[in-house]
Amino acid sequence: MNKCVAALLLILALSACGNGNHGAASGASSSPSTGSDDDSSSLSAMAQIGKKAFFDTTLSGFKDMSCADCHSPEYAYGPPNSLAVQLGSDGESYGTRAVPSLRYKDMTPAYSDEAENPDGVTLSSPGGGFMDDGRADSLADQITFPLLNPVEMDNPSKAAVVEALKIGAYAAQFEQVFGANVFDDTDAAFADLGQALQAFQREDISFHPYSSKYDLYIENKIGGGLTPAEKRGLEVFNTADIGNCVACHYGGASFDGNTGLMTDFTYQAIGAPRNPDIPNNDDPAYYDMGLCGPYRTDHTPAQLGTPDAYCGQFKVPTLRNVATRTVFFHNGVFHTLDQVVHFYNTRDTNPEYWYPSSGGTGTPVDNPDYALQPTFVPGATVDKFDDLPADEQGSIDEEVPLGTGVGGDNTLGGGTEPRAVHSTPSMTEQDITDLICFLDTLTDGYQPPETAPTHGACVN
Ligand code: HEC
Ligand code: HEC
């Protein structure tokens, strides 16, 4: 290895450790206060503007909503409530997707149909990009969506946003950083705002604190010992024929050298049940199909009803801080981790727990408490994968713990063969309890207790 390369690798290694160490050393850095007025001194001038903009309600159509209203610093920059979709600036329109966390997004590569997989083994496939369908290539480009979306921040135009900046509290700072005449060119000023918001999300430690119990554990730090229950949960997570979460929520070293992002940035079709709580779903002809539309348009099926491999695929999200959420999947159809994990375990063995059914005869049978559907009539027909048109179900994933358990996508391109299904769920109830204990260790801001507990939930 030549010296320059060695030196470069050393710098990369140090900066990667730097990230982790910094976060772990200051566990409190993930506290809500980091998002507001305290220490900004470590941020560049551009990122300081981004921070002001992130909390600035004057950047919305009705001057009543900032980025932080949906991406709350107190909830790992995720939603502060359990609503599937949020109310927009106009006070009457609802969004169409659940709010994702903005943590650990800074190093996401741009979208590609043939993205490299960070595990270094899996063949290239759709991956990267921001939003659940990857339609924004960078954090800077992404800002157009919330700022101009009529059901979110509801500005009529980029000019309206730039005007708000121009008369706003930090206009002088904006001019200082981006040039005295910055407000003369609307497109350029709007792009500068994107750069500022991106700089804030990249630089501020609160977006990537690496301060969870799991971080202490993988870095072998004091206080990072996992309990027996958490260790068993990690084992379930990683074991190919049990939880197999790691197949998509990849926790090894990622592109930026950091470990434990719990995503491989790919897209998969999991077949989340349709969520009647989303107003758009009142229209039976409306389907949110992720990579194949409606919001991205480059993979839209040529004809309605033509099988398309991209349909139904949504981004694999990071599982960091997932235990702080009360709304899960792109359509927010689930509200507890217990539901999510049971869904993975029984989507195919007991679809009647999750999807609506019709017909049948006799007395309805009670489904388990975690199920979305309270009861099932014997002999009824289950409308499985009801949030995708029948022709577009070809890419539904069948890896363990789902489906046949025999591998990845079933019939890319849309097969019509009936699916074979393994007859028993791959996880036991104990596995599920342990797995959820492990997911809890991914929450930032962990402070090791003075003395380790010897009994209680998630201990033995
Ligand atoms: C009304 C709620 C709302 C507001 C306000 C809002 N967002 Fe979002 N944000 C969302 C939703 C919903 C998504 C997912 C949308 C999708 O996938 O189509 C999202 C996605 C994102 C993503 C992509 C995350 C990922 O996982 O790829 C980023 C980055 C982001 N928002 C930043 C911002 C910024 C910066 C602002 C302020 C300028 C903002 N958001 C304002 C609701 C909101
Ligand atoms: C085949 C790939 C794959 C496997 C295997 C997998 N997941 Fe996922 N996971 C996804 C995708 C894709 C989504 C997003 C689905 C959506 O938005 O509709 C997701 C979403 C989630 C969410 C919701 C996160 C959020 O912010 O809304 C949780 C929690 C989760 N997975 C946990 C797990 C666990 C635990 C396992 C193992 C038992 C697992 N996943 C196995 C692909 C996978």
Coordinates of C-alpha atoms and ligand atoms in Angstrom, one line a residue:
M1 CA 0.0 0.0 0.0
N2 CA 1.5 3.4 -0.9
K3 CA 2.0 5.9 1.9
C4 CA -0.6 8.4 0.7
V5 CA -3.3 5.7 0.5
A6 CA -2.4 4.5 4.0
A7 CA -2.5 8.1 5.3
L8 CA -5.9 8.6 3.6
L9 CA -7.3 5.4 5.1
L10 CA -6.0 6.5 8.5
I11 CA -7.8 9.8 8.2
L12 CA -11.0 8.1 7.1
A13 CA -10.7 5.6 10.0
L14 CA -10.1 8.4 12.4
S15 CA -13.0 10.5 11.2
A16 CA -15.3 7.4 11.2
C17 CA -14.3 6.7 14.8
G18 CA -14.5 10.4 15.6
N19 CA -18.2 10.3 14.8
G20 CA -18.9 7.4 17.0
N21 CA -16.7 8.5 19.8
H22 CA -18.1 12.0 20.0
G23 CA -21.6 10.8 20.2
A24 CA -21.0 8.1 22.7
A25 CA -19.0 10.4 24.9
S26 CA -21.7 12.9 25.1
G27 CA -24.8 10.9 25.6
A28 CA -26.9 13.9 26.3
S29 CA -26.2 15.3 22.9
S30 CA -29.4 13.7 21.6
S31 CA -31.5 15.7 24.1
P32 CA -34.1 17.9 22.5
S33 CA -32.2 21.1 23.4
T34 CA -29.6 20.4 20.7
G35 CA -32.2 21.2 18.2
S36 CA -32.9 24.7 19.4
D37 CA -30.9 27.7 20.6
D38 CA -28.0 26.2 22.5
D39 CA -24.4 25.8 21.3
S40 CA -24.2 26.4 17.5
S41 CA -20.5 27.3 17.7
S42 CA -19.4 24.1 16.1
L43 CA -21.5 24.7 13.1
S44 CA -20.3 26.4 9.9
A45 CA -22.0 29.8 9.1
M46 CA -24.0 28.0 6.4
A47 CA -25.2 25.3 8.8
Q48 CA -26.2 27.9 11.4
I49 CA -28.5 29.4 8.8
G50 CA -29.8 26.0 8.0
K51 CA -30.6 25.5 11.7
K52 CA -32.6 28.8 11.9
A53 CA -34.4 27.8 8.7
F54 CA -35.3 24.3 10.1
F55 CA -37.2 25.9 13.0
D56 CA -38.6 28.9 11.0
T57 CA -42.4 28.8 10.7
T58 CA -42.3 31.9 8.4
L59 CA -41.1 29.6 5.7
S60 CA -44.6 28.0 5.4
G61 CA -47.6 29.3 3.5
F62 CA -49.6 30.1 6.6
K63 CA -46.6 31.0 8.7
D64 CA -47.5 28.3 11.2
M65 CA -45.3 25.3 10.4
S66 CA -41.6 24.5 10.3
C67 CA -39.6 21.4 9.4
A68 CA -39.4 20.6 13.1
D69 CA -43.2 20.4 13.5
C70 CA -43.1 17.1 11.6
H71 CA -39.4 16.2 12.2
S72 CA -39.3 16.8 16.0
P73 CA -35.8 16.9 17.6
E74 CA -37.5 15.3 20.7
Y75 CA -38.4 12.3 18.6
A76 CA -35.2 11.6 16.8
Y77 CA -36.4 14.1 14.1
G78 CA -39.4 11.9 13.5
P79 CA -43.1 12.6 14.1
P80 CA -44.1 13.9 17.6
N81 CA -47.4 11.9 17.5
S82 CA -48.8 8.6 16.2
L83 CA -50.7 10.0 13.2
A84 CA -50.2 8.0 10.1
V85 CA -50.0 11.3 8.1
Q86 CA -49.7 14.9 9.3
L87 CA -51.8 18.0 8.9
G88 CA -50.3 20.6 6.6
S89 CA -49.8 24.3 7.0
D90 CA -53.3 25.1 5.7
G91 CA -54.8 23.3 8.7
E92 CA -57.0 21.1 6.6
S93 CA -55.0 18.9 4.2
Y94 CA -53.3 15.7 5.2
G95 CA -50.1 14.2 3.8
T96 CA -49.9 10.8 2.2
R97 CA -46.9 9.2 4.0
A98 CA -45.7 8.8 7.6
V99 CA -42.9 11.1 8.6
P100 CA -39.5 9.4 8.7
S101 CA -36.7 10.2 11.2
L102 CA -34.0 12.4 9.7
R103 CA -31.3 10.8 11.8
Y104 CA -28.5 8.9 10.1
K105 CA -29.6 10.1 6.7
D106 CA -26.7 12.4 5.9
M107 CA -24.6 9.7 4.2
T108 CA -27.3 8.2 2.0
P109 CA -26.0 7.9 -1.6
A110 CA -28.1 9.3 -4.5
Y111 CA -30.7 6.9 -5.9
S112 CA -29.7 4.4 -8.6
D113 CA -31.6 1.5 -10.2
E114 CA -28.4 -0.5 -9.8
A115 CA -27.0 0.7 -6.5
E116 CA -24.1 -1.1 -4.8
N117 CA -25.0 -2.8 -1.6
P118 CA -22.9 -1.9 1.4
D119 CA -22.8 -5.6 2.5
G120 CA -20.5 -6.1 -0.5
V121 CA -22.2 -9.4 -1.4
T122 CA -25.8 -8.7 -2.6
L123 CA -26.1 -7.9 -6.3
S124 CA -26.8 -4.3 -7.2
S125 CA -30.4 -3.3 -7.1
P126 CA -32.5 -0.2 -6.6
G127 CA -31.0 1.7 -3.7
G128 CA -30.1 5.1 -2.2
G129 CA -31.9 8.4 -2.4
F130 CA -34.1 10.4 0.0
M131 CA -37.8 10.0 0.6
D132 CA -39.5 6.6 0.8
D133 CA -39.2 6.3 -3.0
G134 CA -35.7 7.9 -3.3
R135 CA -36.9 10.7 -5.5
A136 CA -34.6 13.3 -4.0
D137 CA -30.9 12.9 -4.7
S138 CA -29.6 15.0 -1.9
L139 CA -30.7 16.7 1.3
A140 CA -30.3 20.0 -0.6
D141 CA -32.6 19.0 -3.4
Q142 CA -35.1 17.4 -1.0
I143 CA -36.3 20.8 0.4
T144 CA -38.5 21.5 -2.7
F145 CA -40.9 18.7 -1.6
P146 CA -41.9 19.9 1.9
L147 CA -41.7 23.6 1.1
L148 CA -43.8 23.6 -2.1
N149 CA -46.1 20.7 -1.3
P150 CA -49.7 22.0 -0.8
V151 CA -50.4 19.4 1.8
E152 CA -47.2 20.2 3.8
M153 CA -45.6 23.7 4.0
D154 CA -47.8 24.9 1.2
N155 CA -45.8 27.7 -0.4
P156 CA -47.2 28.7 -3.8
S157 CA -43.7 29.1 -5.3
K158 CA -40.0 29.3 -4.7
A159 CA -40.4 33.1 -4.9
A160 CA -42.7 33.0 -1.9
V161 CA -40.1 31.1 0.2
V162 CA -37.3 33.5 -0.9
E163 CA -39.5 36.5 -0.1
A164 CA -40.0 35.1 3.4
L165 CA -36.2 34.7 3.8
K166 CA -35.6 38.2 2.5
I167 CA -37.9 39.8 5.2
G168 CA -37.0 37.3 7.8
A169 CA -34.9 37.4 11.0
Y170 CA -31.7 36.1 9.5
A171 CA -31.8 37.8 6.1
A172 CA -28.5 39.7 6.9
Q173 CA -26.7 36.5 7.8
F174 CA -28.0 34.9 4.6
E175 CA -26.6 37.8 2.5
Q176 CA -23.3 37.5 4.4
V177 CA -22.9 33.9 3.6
F178 CA -24.4 33.7 0.1
G179 CA -23.6 37.2 -1.3
A180 CA -25.1 40.7 -1.0
N181 CA -27.3 40.2 -4.1
V182 CA -28.5 36.7 -3.2
F183 CA -32.2 37.6 -3.1
D184 CA -32.1 39.0 -6.6
D185 CA -32.0 35.5 -8.1
T186 CA -34.9 33.4 -6.8
D187 CA -33.7 30.0 -8.0
A188 CA -30.2 30.6 -6.7
A189 CA -31.4 31.8 -3.3
F190 CA -33.8 28.8 -3.0
A191 CA -30.9 26.4 -3.9
D192 CA -28.7 28.2 -1.3
L193 CA -31.4 27.5 1.3
G194 CA -31.2 23.8 0.3
Q195 CA -27.4 24.0 0.9
A196 CA -27.9 25.5 4.3
L197 CA -30.5 23.0 5.4
Q198 CA -28.3 20.2 4.1
A199 CA -25.3 21.6 6.0
F200 CA -27.3 21.7 9.2
Q201 CA -28.4 18.1 8.8
R202 CA -24.9 17.0 8.0
E203 CA -22.9 18.9 10.6
D204 CA -25.1 19.0 13.7
I205 CA -24.3 16.0 15.9
S206 CA -27.9 15.7 16.9
F207 CA -28.6 14.1 13.5
H208 CA -26.0 11.4 14.1
P209 CA -25.1 11.2 17.8
Y210 CA -24.2 7.4 17.8
S211 CA -25.0 7.5 21.5
S212 CA -27.2 4.4 21.9
K213 CA -26.5 1.4 24.2
Y214 CA -25.8 -0.6 21.0
D215 CA -23.0 1.9 20.1
L216 CA -21.4 1.4 23.5
Y217 CA -21.7 -2.3 23.0
I218 CA -20.1 -2.5 19.5
E219 CA -17.4 -0.1 20.6
N220 CA -16.8 -2.2 23.7
K221 CA -17.3 0.7 26.0
I222 CA -18.1 0.8 29.7
G223 CA -21.9 0.5 30.2
G224 CA -22.3 -1.1 26.8
G225 CA -22.9 -4.7 28.0
L226 CA -26.1 -6.1 26.6
T227 CA -28.3 -8.1 28.9
P228 CA -29.0 -11.8 28.1
A229 CA -32.4 -10.8 26.6
E230 CA -30.9 -8.1 24.4
K231 CA -28.1 -10.5 23.2
R232 CA -30.7 -13.1 22.3
G233 CA -32.6 -10.4 20.4
L234 CA -29.5 -9.4 18.5
E235 CA -29.1 -13.1 17.6
V236 CA -32.7 -13.3 16.4
F237 CA -32.0 -10.1 14.3
N238 CA -28.9 -11.6 12.7
T239 CA -29.9 -15.3 12.2
A240 CA -30.8 -16.0 8.6
D241 CA -33.6 -18.6 9.3
I242 CA -35.1 -16.9 12.3
G243 CA -35.4 -13.1 12.3
N244 CA -33.2 -12.4 9.3
C245 CA -33.7 -8.6 9.8
V246 CA -30.1 -8.1 8.9
A247 CA -30.8 -9.1 5.3
C248 CA -32.3 -5.7 4.7
H249 CA -31.6 -3.7 7.9
Y250 CA -27.9 -4.2 7.4
G251 CA -25.8 -3.3 10.4
G252 CA -22.2 -3.9 9.2
A253 CA -19.8 -1.1 8.1
S254 CA -21.6 1.2 5.7
F255 CA -20.4 3.5 2.9
D256 CA -19.3 6.2 5.4
G257 CA -17.4 3.7 7.6
N258 CA -19.9 3.9 10.4
T259 CA -21.5 0.7 11.6
G260 CA -25.0 -0.1 12.7
L261 CA -27.1 2.0 10.4
M262 CA -29.5 -0.9 10.2
T263 CA -30.3 -0.4 6.5
D264 CA -28.7 -1.4 3.3
F265 CA -30.4 1.6 1.5
T266 CA -32.3 -0.8 -0.8
Y267 CA -35.9 -0.9 -1.8
Q268 CA -38.2 -3.9 -1.0
A269 CA -41.9 -4.7 -1.3
I270 CA -43.1 -5.9 2.1
G271 CA -46.8 -5.6 1.3
A272 CA -47.9 -3.3 4.1
P273 CA -51.7 -3.5 4.5
R274 CA -53.7 -0.5 3.2
N275 CA -54.3 2.1 5.8
P276 CA -57.8 3.6 5.9
D277 CA -56.5 6.4 8.1
I278 CA -54.9 8.1 5.1
P279 CA -57.5 10.4 3.5
N280 CA -56.1 9.7 0.0
N281 CA -57.0 6.0 0.4
D282 CA -60.7 6.9 0.4
D283 CA -60.3 6.7 -3.4
P284 CA -60.2 3.0 -4.2
A285 CA -58.2 3.8 -7.4
Y286 CA -55.4 5.5 -5.5
Y287 CA -52.4 3.4 -4.7
D288 CA -49.1 4.5 -3.2
M289 CA -46.6 2.1 -5.0
G290 CA -43.3 3.6 -4.0
L291 CA -40.7 3.3 -6.8
C292 CA -43.3 3.0 -9.5
G293 CA -45.3 6.1 -8.5
P294 CA -47.3 8.2 -8.0
Y295 CA -44.7 10.6 -6.7
R296 CA -41.8 9.5 -8.8
T297 CA -42.6 9.0 -12.4
D298 CA -39.6 7.3 -14.1
H299 CA -40.8 3.8 -13.3
T300 CA -44.5 4.2 -13.8
P301 CA -45.9 1.1 -15.6
A302 CA -46.5 1.9 -19.3
Q303 CA -50.0 0.7 -19.0
L304 CA -52.2 0.3 -16.0
G305 CA -52.3 -3.3 -15.1
T306 CA -49.0 -4.1 -16.7
P307 CA -46.8 -5.9 -14.1
D308 CA -43.9 -3.7 -13.1
A309 CA -41.0 -4.9 -11.0
Y310 CA -40.6 -1.5 -9.2
C311 CA -44.2 -1.4 -7.9
G312 CA -44.7 -1.7 -4.2
Q313 CA -41.0 -1.1 -3.3
F314 CA -40.2 1.3 -0.5
K315 CA -37.0 2.2 1.1
V316 CA -35.6 0.1 3.9
P317 CA -35.5 2.6 6.7
T318 CA -32.8 2.7 9.4
L319 CA -34.0 1.1 12.6
R320 CA -32.0 3.5 14.8
N321 CA -34.3 5.1 17.3
V322 CA -37.2 3.1 16.0
A323 CA -38.4 2.5 19.6
T324 CA -39.1 6.2 19.9
R325 CA -41.7 6.0 17.1
T326 CA -45.4 5.3 17.4
V327 CA -46.1 5.0 13.7
F328 CA -44.4 2.5 11.3
F329 CA -44.0 1.8 7.6
H330 CA -44.5 4.3 4.7
N331 CA -48.2 4.4 5.3
G332 CA -48.1 4.5 9.1
V333 CA -50.4 1.4 9.3
F334 CA -48.8 0.0 12.5
H335 CA -48.4 1.7 15.8
T336 CA -46.3 -0.6 17.9
L337 CA -43.1 -2.6 17.4
D338 CA -45.0 -5.7 18.6
Q339 CA -47.4 -5.3 15.7
V340 CA -44.6 -4.8 13.2
V341 CA -42.6 -7.8 14.3
H342 CA -45.7 -10.0 14.4
F343 CA -46.6 -8.8 10.9
Y344 CA -43.3 -10.0 9.6
N345 CA -43.7 -13.3 11.4
T346 CA -47.3 -14.1 10.3
R347 CA -47.9 -12.1 7.1
D348 CA -48.0 -15.3 5.1
T349 CA -48.9 -18.0 7.7
N350 CA -51.9 -15.9 9.0
P351 CA -52.8 -13.2 6.5
E352 CA -56.2 -13.0 8.0
Y353 CA -54.6 -11.1 11.0
W354 CA -53.5 -8.3 8.7
Y355 CA -55.7 -7.9 5.6
P356 CA -59.5 -7.5 5.3
S357 CA -61.5 -10.5 4.3
S358 CA -65.0 -11.2 2.9
G359 CA -67.4 -14.2 2.8
G360 CA -67.1 -17.3 4.9
T361 CA -69.7 -18.7 7.3
G362 CA -70.2 -19.3 11.0
T363 CA -69.1 -17.5 14.1
P364 CA -66.2 -15.1 13.7
V365 CA -63.0 -16.2 15.5
D366 CA -61.0 -13.7 17.5
N367 CA -57.6 -12.8 16.2
P368 CA -54.7 -12.1 18.6
D369 CA -54.5 -8.7 20.2
Y370 CA -51.7 -7.5 18.0
A371 CA -53.6 -8.2 14.8
L372 CA -55.0 -5.3 12.7
Q373 CA -58.2 -7.3 12.0
P374 CA -60.0 -8.1 15.2
T375 CA -61.8 -11.2 13.9
F376 CA -62.0 -13.7 11.1
V377 CA -65.0 -15.6 9.7
P378 CA -64.0 -19.2 9.0
G379 CA -63.8 -19.8 5.2
A380 CA -63.6 -16.1 4.3
T381 CA -61.4 -15.0 1.5
V382 CA -58.5 -12.7 2.5
D383 CA -57.7 -9.7 0.3
K384 CA -53.9 -10.2 0.7
F385 CA -51.6 -7.3 -0.2
D386 CA -54.6 -5.0 -0.5
D387 CA -52.5 -1.9 -0.9
L388 CA -51.3 -3.0 -4.3
P389 CA -53.3 -3.7 -7.5
A390 CA -53.3 -7.5 -8.2
D391 CA -51.1 -7.1 -11.2
E392 CA -48.4 -5.3 -9.3
Q393 CA -47.8 -7.9 -6.5
G394 CA -44.9 -9.7 -8.4
S395 CA -42.1 -8.1 -6.4
I396 CA -43.4 -8.9 -2.9
D397 CA -40.5 -10.1 -0.8
E398 CA -40.4 -13.7 0.4
E399 CA -37.2 -13.7 2.4
V400 CA -37.3 -15.1 6.0
P401 CA -39.3 -14.2 8.1
L402 CA -41.8 -13.8 5.2
G403 CA -43.3 -16.1 2.7
T404 CA -41.6 -19.2 1.5
G405 CA -38.5 -18.2 3.2
V406 CA -36.5 -19.3 0.2
G407 CA -35.0 -16.1 -0.9
G408 CA -35.5 -12.7 -2.2
D409 CA -38.1 -11.3 -4.6
N410 CA -40.6 -13.9 -5.7
T411 CA -41.2 -13.2 -9.3
L412 CA -39.7 -9.9 -10.3
G413 CA -41.7 -8.6 -13.2
G414 CA -44.9 -9.9 -11.9
G415 CA -45.6 -13.6 -11.8
T416 CA -49.0 -15.1 -11.4
E417 CA -48.0 -18.4 -9.8
P418 CA -49.7 -18.9 -6.4
R419 CA -47.2 -18.3 -3.6
A420 CA -46.0 -21.3 -1.6
V421 CA -45.9 -20.4 2.1
H422 CA -44.0 -21.9 5.0
S423 CA -46.5 -23.3 7.4
T424 CA -45.1 -22.1 10.7
P425 CA -43.8 -18.7 11.7
S426 CA -40.0 -18.5 11.9
M427 CA -39.9 -16.7 15.3
T428 CA -41.3 -17.8 18.6
E429 CA -43.1 -15.4 21.0
Q430 CA -39.9 -15.4 23.1
D431 CA -37.8 -14.5 20.0
I432 CA -40.2 -11.6 19.4
T433 CA -39.9 -10.3 23.0
D434 CA -36.1 -10.6 22.9
L435 CA -36.0 -8.9 19.4
I436 CA -37.9 -5.9 20.6
C437 CA -35.6 -5.6 23.7
F438 CA -32.7 -5.5 21.2
L439 CA -34.5 -2.8 19.1
D440 CA -34.7 -0.7 22.3
T441 CA -30.9 -0.6 22.5
L442 CA -30.8 1.4 19.2
T443 CA -32.2 4.5 20.9
D444 CA -29.7 7.4 21.2
G445 CA -29.0 9.3 24.4
Y446 CA -28.4 6.1 26.5
Q447 CA -27.0 6.8 30.0
P448 CA -25.7 3.6 31.6
P449 CA -27.3 3.1 35.1
E450 CA -25.0 3.3 38.2
T451 CA -25.6 -0.4 38.9
A452 CA -26.8 -2.8 36.2
P453 CA -30.3 -4.2 36.9
T454 CA -30.4 -7.9 37.7
H455 CA -34.0 -8.6 36.9
G456 CA -37.0 -7.0 35.1
A457 CA -38.1 -6.7 31.5
C458 CA -35.4 -7.1 28.9
V459 CA -32.8 -8.3 31.5
N460 CA -32.7 -12.1 31.9
Ligands
HEC1 C1 -46.1 18.3 7.2 C2 -45.0 17.4 7.7 C3 -43.6 17.7 7.1 C4 -42.9 18.9 7.2 C5 -43.4 20.2 7.6 C6 -41.6 18.6 6.6 N1 -41.5 17.2 6.3 FE1 -39.8 16.3 5.7 N2 -40.9 14.6 5.4 C7 -42.3 14.4 5.7 C8 -42.8 13.2 5.1 C9 -44.2 12.7 5.2 C10 -41.7 12.6 4.5 C11 -41.7 11.3 3.6 C12 -42.2 11.7 2.3 C13 -42.0 10.7 1.2 O1 -41.4 9.7 1.3 O2 -42.6 11.0 0.1 C14 -40.5 13.5 4.7 C15 -39.2 13.2 4.3 C16 -38.1 14.1 4.5 C17 -36.8 13.7 4.2 C18 -36.3 12.4 3.6 C19 -35.9 11.5 4.7 C20 -35.6 10.1 4.2 O3 -35.8 9.1 4.9 O4 -35.2 9.9 3.0 C21 -36.0 14.8 4.5 C22 -34.5 14.9 4.4 C23 -36.9 15.8 5.0 N3 -38.2 15.3 5.0 C24 -36.5 17.1 5.5 C25 -37.4 18.1 5.7 C26 -37.0 19.5 5.8 C27 -35.6 20.0 5.7 C28 -38.2 20.2 6.1 C29 -38.4 21.7 6.2 C30 -38.0 22.5 5.0 C31 -39.3 19.2 6.1 N4 -38.8 18.0 5.9 C32 -40.6 19.5 6.4 C33 -43.1 15.3 6.4 C34 -42.7 16.7 6.6
HEC2 C1 -36.8 -8.1 2.8 C2 -36.2 -7.0 3.5 C3 -36.6 -6.8 4.9 C4 -36.5 -7.7 6.0 C5 -36.0 -9.1 5.9 C6 -36.9 -7.0 7.2 N1 -37.3 -5.7 6.8 FE1 -38.0 -4.3 8.1 N2 -38.4 -3.1 6.6 C7 -38.1 -3.3 5.2 C8 -38.8 -2.3 4.4 C9 -38.7 -2.2 2.9 C10 -39.4 -1.4 5.3 C11 -40.3 -0.2 4.9 C12 -41.7 -0.7 4.5 C13 -42.6 0.3 4.2 O1 -42.4 1.5 4.4 O2 -43.7 0.0 3.7 C14 -39.2 -1.9 6.6 C15 -39.6 -1.3 7.8 C16 -39.4 -1.8 9.1 C17 -39.8 -1.1 10.3 C18 -40.6 0.3 10.3 C19 -39.6 1.4 10.5 C20 -40.2 2.8 10.4 O3 -39.5 3.8 10.6 O4 -41.4 2.9 10.0 C21 -39.4 -1.8 11.3 C22 -39.6 -1.5 12.8 C23 -38.8 -3.0 10.8 N3 -38.8 -2.9 9.4 C24 -38.2 -4.0 11.5 C25 -37.7 -5.2 11.0 C26 -37.4 -6.3 11.8 C27 -37.4 -6.4 13.3 C28 -37.0 -7.3 10.9 C29 -36.7 -8.8 11.3 C30 -37.7 -9.5 12.0 C31 -37.2 -6.8 9.6 N4 -37.6 -5.5 9.7 C32 -36.9 -7.5 8.4 C33 -37.4 -4.4 4.8 C34 -37.1 -5.6 5.5

